[in-house]
Coordinates of C-alpha atoms in Angstrom, one line a residue:
X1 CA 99.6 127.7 71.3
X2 CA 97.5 128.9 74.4
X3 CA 98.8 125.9 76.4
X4 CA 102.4 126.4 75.7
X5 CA 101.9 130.0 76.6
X6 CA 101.1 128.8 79.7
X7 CA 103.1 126.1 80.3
X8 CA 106.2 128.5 79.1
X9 CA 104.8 131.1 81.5
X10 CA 104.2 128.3 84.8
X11 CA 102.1 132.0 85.9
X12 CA 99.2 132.1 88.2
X13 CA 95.3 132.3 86.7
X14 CA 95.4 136.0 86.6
X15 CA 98.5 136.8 84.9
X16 CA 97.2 134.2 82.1
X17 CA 93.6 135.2 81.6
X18 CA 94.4 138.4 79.7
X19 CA 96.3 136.2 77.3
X20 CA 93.4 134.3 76.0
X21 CA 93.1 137.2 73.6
X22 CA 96.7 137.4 72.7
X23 CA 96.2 135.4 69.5
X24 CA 93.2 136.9 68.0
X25 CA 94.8 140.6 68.5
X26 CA 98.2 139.7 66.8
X27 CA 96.4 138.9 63.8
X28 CA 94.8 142.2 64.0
X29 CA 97.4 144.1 64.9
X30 CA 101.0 142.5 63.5
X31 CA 99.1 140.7 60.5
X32 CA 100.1 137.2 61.1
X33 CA 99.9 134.5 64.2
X34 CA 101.8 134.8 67.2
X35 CA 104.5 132.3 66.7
X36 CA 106.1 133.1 70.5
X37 CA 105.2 135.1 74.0
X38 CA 107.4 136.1 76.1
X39 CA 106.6 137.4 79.4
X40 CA 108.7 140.1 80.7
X41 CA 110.0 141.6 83.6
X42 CA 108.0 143.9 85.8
X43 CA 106.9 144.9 89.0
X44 CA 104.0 142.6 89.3
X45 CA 102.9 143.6 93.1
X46 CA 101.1 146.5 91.5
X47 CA 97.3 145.9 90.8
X48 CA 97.3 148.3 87.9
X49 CA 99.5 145.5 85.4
X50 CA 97.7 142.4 84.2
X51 CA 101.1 141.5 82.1
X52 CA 103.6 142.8 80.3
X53 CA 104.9 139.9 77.2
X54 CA 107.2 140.3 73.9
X55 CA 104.9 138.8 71.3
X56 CA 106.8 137.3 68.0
X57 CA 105.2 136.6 64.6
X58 CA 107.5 135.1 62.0
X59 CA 108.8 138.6 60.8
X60 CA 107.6 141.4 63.6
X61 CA 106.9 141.9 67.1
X62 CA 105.0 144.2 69.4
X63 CA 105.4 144.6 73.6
X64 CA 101.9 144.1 74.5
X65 CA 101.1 145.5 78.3
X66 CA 98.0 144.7 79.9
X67 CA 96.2 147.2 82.2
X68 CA 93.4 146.2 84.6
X69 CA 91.1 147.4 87.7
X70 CA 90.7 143.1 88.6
X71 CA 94.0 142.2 90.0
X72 CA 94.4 141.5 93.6
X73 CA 97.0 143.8 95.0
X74 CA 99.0 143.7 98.0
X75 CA 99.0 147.3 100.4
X76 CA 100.5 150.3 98.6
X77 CA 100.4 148.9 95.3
X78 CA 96.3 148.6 94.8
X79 CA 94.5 150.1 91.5
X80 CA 93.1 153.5 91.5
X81 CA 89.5 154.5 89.8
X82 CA 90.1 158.2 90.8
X83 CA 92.3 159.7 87.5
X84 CA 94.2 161.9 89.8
X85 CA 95.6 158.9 91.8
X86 CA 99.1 158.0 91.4
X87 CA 98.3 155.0 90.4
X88 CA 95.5 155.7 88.0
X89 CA 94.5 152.2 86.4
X90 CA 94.1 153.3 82.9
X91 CA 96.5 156.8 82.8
X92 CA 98.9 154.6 80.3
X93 CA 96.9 154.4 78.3
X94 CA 95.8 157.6 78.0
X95 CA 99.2 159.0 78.2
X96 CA 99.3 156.8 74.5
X97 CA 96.1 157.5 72.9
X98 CA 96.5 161.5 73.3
X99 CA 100.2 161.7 72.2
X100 CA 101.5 163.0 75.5
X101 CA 105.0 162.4 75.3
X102 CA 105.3 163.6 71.4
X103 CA 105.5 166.8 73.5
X104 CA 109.3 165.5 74.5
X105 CA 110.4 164.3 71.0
X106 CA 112.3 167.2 69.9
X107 CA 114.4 166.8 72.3
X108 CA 115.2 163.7 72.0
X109 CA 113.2 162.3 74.3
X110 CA 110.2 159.7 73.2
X111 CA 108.2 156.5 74.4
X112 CA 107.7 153.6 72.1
X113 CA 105.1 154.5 69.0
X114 CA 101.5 153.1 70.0
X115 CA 100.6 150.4 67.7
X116 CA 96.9 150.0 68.8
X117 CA 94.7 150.1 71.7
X118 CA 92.2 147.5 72.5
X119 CA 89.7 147.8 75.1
X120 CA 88.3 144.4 75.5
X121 CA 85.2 142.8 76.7
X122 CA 86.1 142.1 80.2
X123 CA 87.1 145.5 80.7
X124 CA 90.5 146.0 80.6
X125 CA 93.1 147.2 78.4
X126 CA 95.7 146.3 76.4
X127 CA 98.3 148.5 74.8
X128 CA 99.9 147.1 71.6
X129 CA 103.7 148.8 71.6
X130 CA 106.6 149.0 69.1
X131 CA 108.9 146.6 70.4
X132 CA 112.1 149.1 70.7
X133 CA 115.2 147.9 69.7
X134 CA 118.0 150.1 72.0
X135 CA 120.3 149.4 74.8
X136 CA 118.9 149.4 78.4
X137 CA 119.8 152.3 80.6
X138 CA 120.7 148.8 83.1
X139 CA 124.2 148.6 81.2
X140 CA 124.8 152.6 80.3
X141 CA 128.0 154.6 80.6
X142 CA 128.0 157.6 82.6
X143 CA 128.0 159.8 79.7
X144 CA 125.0 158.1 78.3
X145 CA 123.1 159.1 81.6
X146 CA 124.4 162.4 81.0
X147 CA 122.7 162.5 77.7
X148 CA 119.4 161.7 79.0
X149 CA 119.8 164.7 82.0
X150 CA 120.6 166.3 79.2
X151 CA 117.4 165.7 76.9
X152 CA 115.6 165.5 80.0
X153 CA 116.4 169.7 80.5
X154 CA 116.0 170.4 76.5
X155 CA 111.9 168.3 76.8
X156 CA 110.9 170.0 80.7
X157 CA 112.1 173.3 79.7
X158 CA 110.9 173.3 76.8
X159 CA 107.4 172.0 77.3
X160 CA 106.5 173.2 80.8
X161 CA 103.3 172.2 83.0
X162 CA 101.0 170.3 81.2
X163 CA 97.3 169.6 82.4
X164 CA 94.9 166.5 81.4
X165 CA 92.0 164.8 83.8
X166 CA 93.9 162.4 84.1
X167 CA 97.6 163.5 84.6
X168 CA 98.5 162.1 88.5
X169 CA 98.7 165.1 91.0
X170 CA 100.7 165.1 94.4
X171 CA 102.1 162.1 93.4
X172 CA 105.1 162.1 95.7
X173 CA 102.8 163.2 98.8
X174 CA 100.8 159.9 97.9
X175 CA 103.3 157.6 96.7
X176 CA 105.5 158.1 100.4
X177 CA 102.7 157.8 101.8
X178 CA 101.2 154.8 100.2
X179 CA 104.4 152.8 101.7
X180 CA 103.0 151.4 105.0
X181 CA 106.2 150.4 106.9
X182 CA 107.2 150.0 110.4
X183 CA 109.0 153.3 110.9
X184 CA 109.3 152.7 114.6
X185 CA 111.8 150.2 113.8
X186 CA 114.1 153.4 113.1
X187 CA 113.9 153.4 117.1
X188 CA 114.4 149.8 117.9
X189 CA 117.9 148.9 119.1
X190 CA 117.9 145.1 118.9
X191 CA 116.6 145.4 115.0
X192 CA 120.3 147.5 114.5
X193 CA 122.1 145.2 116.1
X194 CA 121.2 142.4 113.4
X195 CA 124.4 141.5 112.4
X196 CA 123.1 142.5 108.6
X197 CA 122.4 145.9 109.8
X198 CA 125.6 146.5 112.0
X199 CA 128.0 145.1 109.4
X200 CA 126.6 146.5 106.1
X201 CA 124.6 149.9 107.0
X202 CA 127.4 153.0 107.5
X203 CA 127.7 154.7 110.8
X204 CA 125.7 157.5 111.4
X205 CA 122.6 156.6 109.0
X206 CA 120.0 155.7 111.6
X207 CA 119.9 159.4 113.0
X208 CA 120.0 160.4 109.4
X209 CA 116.8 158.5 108.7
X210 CA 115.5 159.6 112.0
X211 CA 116.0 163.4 110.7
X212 CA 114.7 162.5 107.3
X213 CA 111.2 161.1 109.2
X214 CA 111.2 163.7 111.1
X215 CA 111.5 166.2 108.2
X216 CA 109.1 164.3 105.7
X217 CA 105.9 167.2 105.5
X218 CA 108.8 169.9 105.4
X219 CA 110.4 168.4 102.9
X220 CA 107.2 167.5 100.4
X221 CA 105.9 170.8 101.2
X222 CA 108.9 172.3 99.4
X223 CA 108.9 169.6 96.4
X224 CA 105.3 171.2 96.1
X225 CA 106.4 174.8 95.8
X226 CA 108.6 174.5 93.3
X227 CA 108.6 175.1 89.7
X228 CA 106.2 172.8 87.8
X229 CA 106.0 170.2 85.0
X230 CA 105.2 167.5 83.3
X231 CA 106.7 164.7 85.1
X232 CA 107.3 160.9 83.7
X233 CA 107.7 159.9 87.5
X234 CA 109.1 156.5 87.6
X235 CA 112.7 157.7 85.9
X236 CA 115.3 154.5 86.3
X237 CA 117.2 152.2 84.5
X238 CA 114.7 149.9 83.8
X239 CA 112.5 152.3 82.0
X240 CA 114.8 154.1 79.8
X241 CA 116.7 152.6 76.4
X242 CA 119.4 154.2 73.6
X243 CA 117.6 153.7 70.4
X244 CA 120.3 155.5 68.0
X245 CA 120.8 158.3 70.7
X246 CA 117.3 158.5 71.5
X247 CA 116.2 158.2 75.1
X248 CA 112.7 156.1 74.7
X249 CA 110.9 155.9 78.1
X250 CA 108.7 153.1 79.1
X251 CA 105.9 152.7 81.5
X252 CA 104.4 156.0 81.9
X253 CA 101.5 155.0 83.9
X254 CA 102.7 158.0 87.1
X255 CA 103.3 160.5 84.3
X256 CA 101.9 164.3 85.8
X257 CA 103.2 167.3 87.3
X258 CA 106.2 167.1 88.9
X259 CA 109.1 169.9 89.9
X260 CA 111.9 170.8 87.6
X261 CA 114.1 168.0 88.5
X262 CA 112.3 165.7 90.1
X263 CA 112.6 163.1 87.3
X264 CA 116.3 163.3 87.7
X265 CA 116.2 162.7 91.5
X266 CA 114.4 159.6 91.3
X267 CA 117.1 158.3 88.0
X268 CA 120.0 159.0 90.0
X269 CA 119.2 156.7 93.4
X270 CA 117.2 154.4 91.7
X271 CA 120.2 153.6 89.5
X272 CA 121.9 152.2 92.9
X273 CA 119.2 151.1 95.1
X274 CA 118.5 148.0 92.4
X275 CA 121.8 147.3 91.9
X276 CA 122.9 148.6 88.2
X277 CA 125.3 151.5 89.2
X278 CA 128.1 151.0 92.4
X279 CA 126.7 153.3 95.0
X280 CA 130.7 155.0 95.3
X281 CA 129.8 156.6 91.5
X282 CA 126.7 158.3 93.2
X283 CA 128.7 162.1 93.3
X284 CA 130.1 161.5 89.8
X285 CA 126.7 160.4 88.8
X286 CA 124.9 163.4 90.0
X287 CA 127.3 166.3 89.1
X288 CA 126.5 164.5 85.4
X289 CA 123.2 164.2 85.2
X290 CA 122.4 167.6 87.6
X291 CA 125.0 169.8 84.9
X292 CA 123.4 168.2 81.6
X293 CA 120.3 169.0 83.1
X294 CA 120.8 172.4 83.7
X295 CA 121.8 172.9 80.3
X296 CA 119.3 171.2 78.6
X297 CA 116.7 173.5 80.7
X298 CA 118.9 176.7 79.7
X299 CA 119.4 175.7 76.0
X300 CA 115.1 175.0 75.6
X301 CA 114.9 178.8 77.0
X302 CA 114.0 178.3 81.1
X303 CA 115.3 181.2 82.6
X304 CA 114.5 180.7 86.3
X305 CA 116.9 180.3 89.4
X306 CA 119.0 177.0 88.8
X307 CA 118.8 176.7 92.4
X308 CA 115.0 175.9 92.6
X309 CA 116.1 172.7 90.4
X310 CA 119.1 171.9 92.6
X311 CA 116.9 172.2 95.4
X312 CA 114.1 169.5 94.0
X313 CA 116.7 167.2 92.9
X314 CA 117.6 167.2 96.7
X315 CA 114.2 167.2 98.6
X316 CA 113.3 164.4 96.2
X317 CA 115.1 162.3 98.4
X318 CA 112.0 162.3 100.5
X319 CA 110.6 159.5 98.4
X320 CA 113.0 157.1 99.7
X321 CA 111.8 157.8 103.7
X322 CA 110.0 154.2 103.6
X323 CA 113.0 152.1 102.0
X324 CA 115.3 151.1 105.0
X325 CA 112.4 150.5 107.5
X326 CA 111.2 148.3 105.1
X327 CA 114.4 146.9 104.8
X328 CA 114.6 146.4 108.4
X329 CA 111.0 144.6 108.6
X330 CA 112.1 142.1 106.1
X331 CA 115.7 140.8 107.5
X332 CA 115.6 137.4 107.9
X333 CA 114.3 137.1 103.7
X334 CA 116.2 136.5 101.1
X335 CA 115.9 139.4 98.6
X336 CA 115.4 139.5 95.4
X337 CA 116.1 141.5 91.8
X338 CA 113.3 143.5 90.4
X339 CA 110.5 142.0 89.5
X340 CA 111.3 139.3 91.8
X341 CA 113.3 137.3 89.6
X342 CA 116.7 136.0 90.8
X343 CA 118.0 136.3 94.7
X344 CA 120.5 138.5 95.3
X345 CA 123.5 139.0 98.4
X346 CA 121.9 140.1 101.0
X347 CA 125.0 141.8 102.4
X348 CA 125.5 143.5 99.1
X349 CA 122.2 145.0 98.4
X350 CA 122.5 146.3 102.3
X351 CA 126.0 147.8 101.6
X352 CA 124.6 149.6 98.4
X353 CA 121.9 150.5 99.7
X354 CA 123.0 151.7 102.8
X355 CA 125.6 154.0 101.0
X356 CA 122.8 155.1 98.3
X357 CA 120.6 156.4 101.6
X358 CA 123.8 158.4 103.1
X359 CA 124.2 159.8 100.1
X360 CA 120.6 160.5 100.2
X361 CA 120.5 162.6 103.6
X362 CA 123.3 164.4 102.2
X363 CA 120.9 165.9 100.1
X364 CA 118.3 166.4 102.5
X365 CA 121.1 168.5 104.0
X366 CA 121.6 170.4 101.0
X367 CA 117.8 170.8 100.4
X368 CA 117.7 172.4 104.1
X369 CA 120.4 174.8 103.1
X370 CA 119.2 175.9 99.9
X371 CA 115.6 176.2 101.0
X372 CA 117.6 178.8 104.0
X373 CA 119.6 180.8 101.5
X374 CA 116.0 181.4 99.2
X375 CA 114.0 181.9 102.2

């Protein structure tokens, strides 16, 4: 079994050690032998994820995710000991074993139900996960996106700040500037004359990422002041599924305080900049998500100025700073989907992402004016 896990996996040593215990912890945990493993998709540059596999027996199956502090990672995406870190090594799995997001449920809002935690011998963890059944946020409507805004308001109005050792603080201030990119290539005329650049990128977005450097500390300094809570942090369509008009969020491993609407302006880009929404629905997508939020936050009892959330929503386009000078450092590659699975047009993922960054320093713009008008 082990060596068809492997050969079915063709991964490197360290994505197949954890598996070794794979089959002694489906008996323990499902009842019966593993009779398939699937890997699955996921960002593995980041040091903190051993593996992430769909296990079958003959009549269940779990997601098993592995965490660990012994992975190699490239720069930016390196394992954390210090539980405050954005990228804590082990905050998933506390996030599981206390019950965090059971704070959400009522509102329609959950993560998958923990089926067991096993801390094994060579230290690291592996989370044993209800295998949700539910339709990826990847293929949504825009009214299902709406929904979620929508639960998103009833759960972060309704549950506020919360505060655990291990919850991630200043996580955009570290994230941005985890992302070690060549910004001076924002300056470099030859770089935007590449004819990928000049033919896909829309007039006018160089000086607004110039602007958008330039206003980077401004901008996370107001993210910082604004009203607080409890944060998933790594919103987007690949982390979010319709299970019977439930939204059930995956991968929690940034969850911590966050501003009132901060989650929502990372769902909305992200929804472009990988390619599962047109970057021309952008404006319908926003007003959506941005009104079902709102109501959600009024309808769980928040009673604060709506334009402190409109105004996170907008700075939060500060976490996107790094993205098109690591775009331009990286022109002659071929790029690929998330998780590095298949290539995808160049020129396309330009053109979308291009738009999705205009779109972007339009809200900068708005950020500047709101943060004027509330002084």
């Amino acid at each position: 079994m082990e060596q068809e896990i492997v050969q079915a996996l063709g991964a490197s040593a360290i994505a197949i050690e954890p598996l070794t215990h794979v089959k002694e912890e489906t008996v323990r945990v499902l009842g019966a032998p593993a009779t398939a493993v699937e890997p699955l998709t996921h960002n593995a540059m980041n040091g903190v994820t051993a593996g992430i596999w769909r296990v079958r027996t003959g009549r269940r199956s779990a997601i098993v995710k592995v965490l660990t502090r012994r992975k190699e990672a490239g720069a930016g995406w390196e394992s954390a000991t210090d539980p405050r870190h954005w990228n804590y090594w082990r905050r998933e799995a506390d996030v599981y074993s206390t019950g965090l997001p059971a704070l959400w449920s009522g509102a329609g809002v959950r993560a998958p139900h923990l089926l067991r935690l096993v801390e094994r011998d060579d230290g690291d963890l592996a989370l044993w996960l209800e295998d949700v059944t539910g339709t990826p946020a990847t293929t949504w409507p825009l009214a299902r996106h709406t929904l979620l805004g929508h639960q998103l308001g009833l759960a972060q109005g309704g549950a506020g700040p919360v505060e655990q050792p291990w919850t991630s603080r200043s996580f955009l201030r570290d994230y941005v500037g985890s992302k070690r990119v060549p910004y001076e290539l924002l300056e470099d005329d030859t770089t935007w004359r590449h004819p990928l650049v000049g033919e896909n990128l829309p007039p006018g977005l160089r000086g607004e990422l110039l602007r958008l450097h330039r206003d980077r500390e401004w901008l996370l300094n107001v993210m910082e002041s604004l009203p607080r809570t409890l944060c998933h942090l790594d919103l987007w369509p690949s982390n979010a599924l319709d299970a019977g008009g439930e939204s059930v969020l995956i991968d929690w491993a940034f969850a911590g305080d966050g501003a009132l609407g901060e989650d929502i302006g990372n769902h909305i880009p992200d929804s472009v900049f990988d390619l599962y929404v047109p970057a021309a629905h952008l404006p319908e997508l926003d007003a959506a998500m941005y009104g079902g939020y709102v109501r959600g936050l009024r309808e769980a009892g928040w009673r604060g100025d709506e334009r402190l959330v409109r105004l996170a929503v907008c700075a939060s386009a500060v976490k996107y700073d790094w993205l098109v000078p690591r775009m331009l450092q990286h022109l002659d590659r071929q790029p690929v989907g998330y998780g590095g699975q298949a290539p995808v047009e160049a020129a396309r993922l330009y053109r979308e992402r291009g738009a999705a960054m205009m779109f972007l320093a339009r809200w900068a713009d708005e950020a500047r004016r709101l943060s004027d008008a509330l002084a």
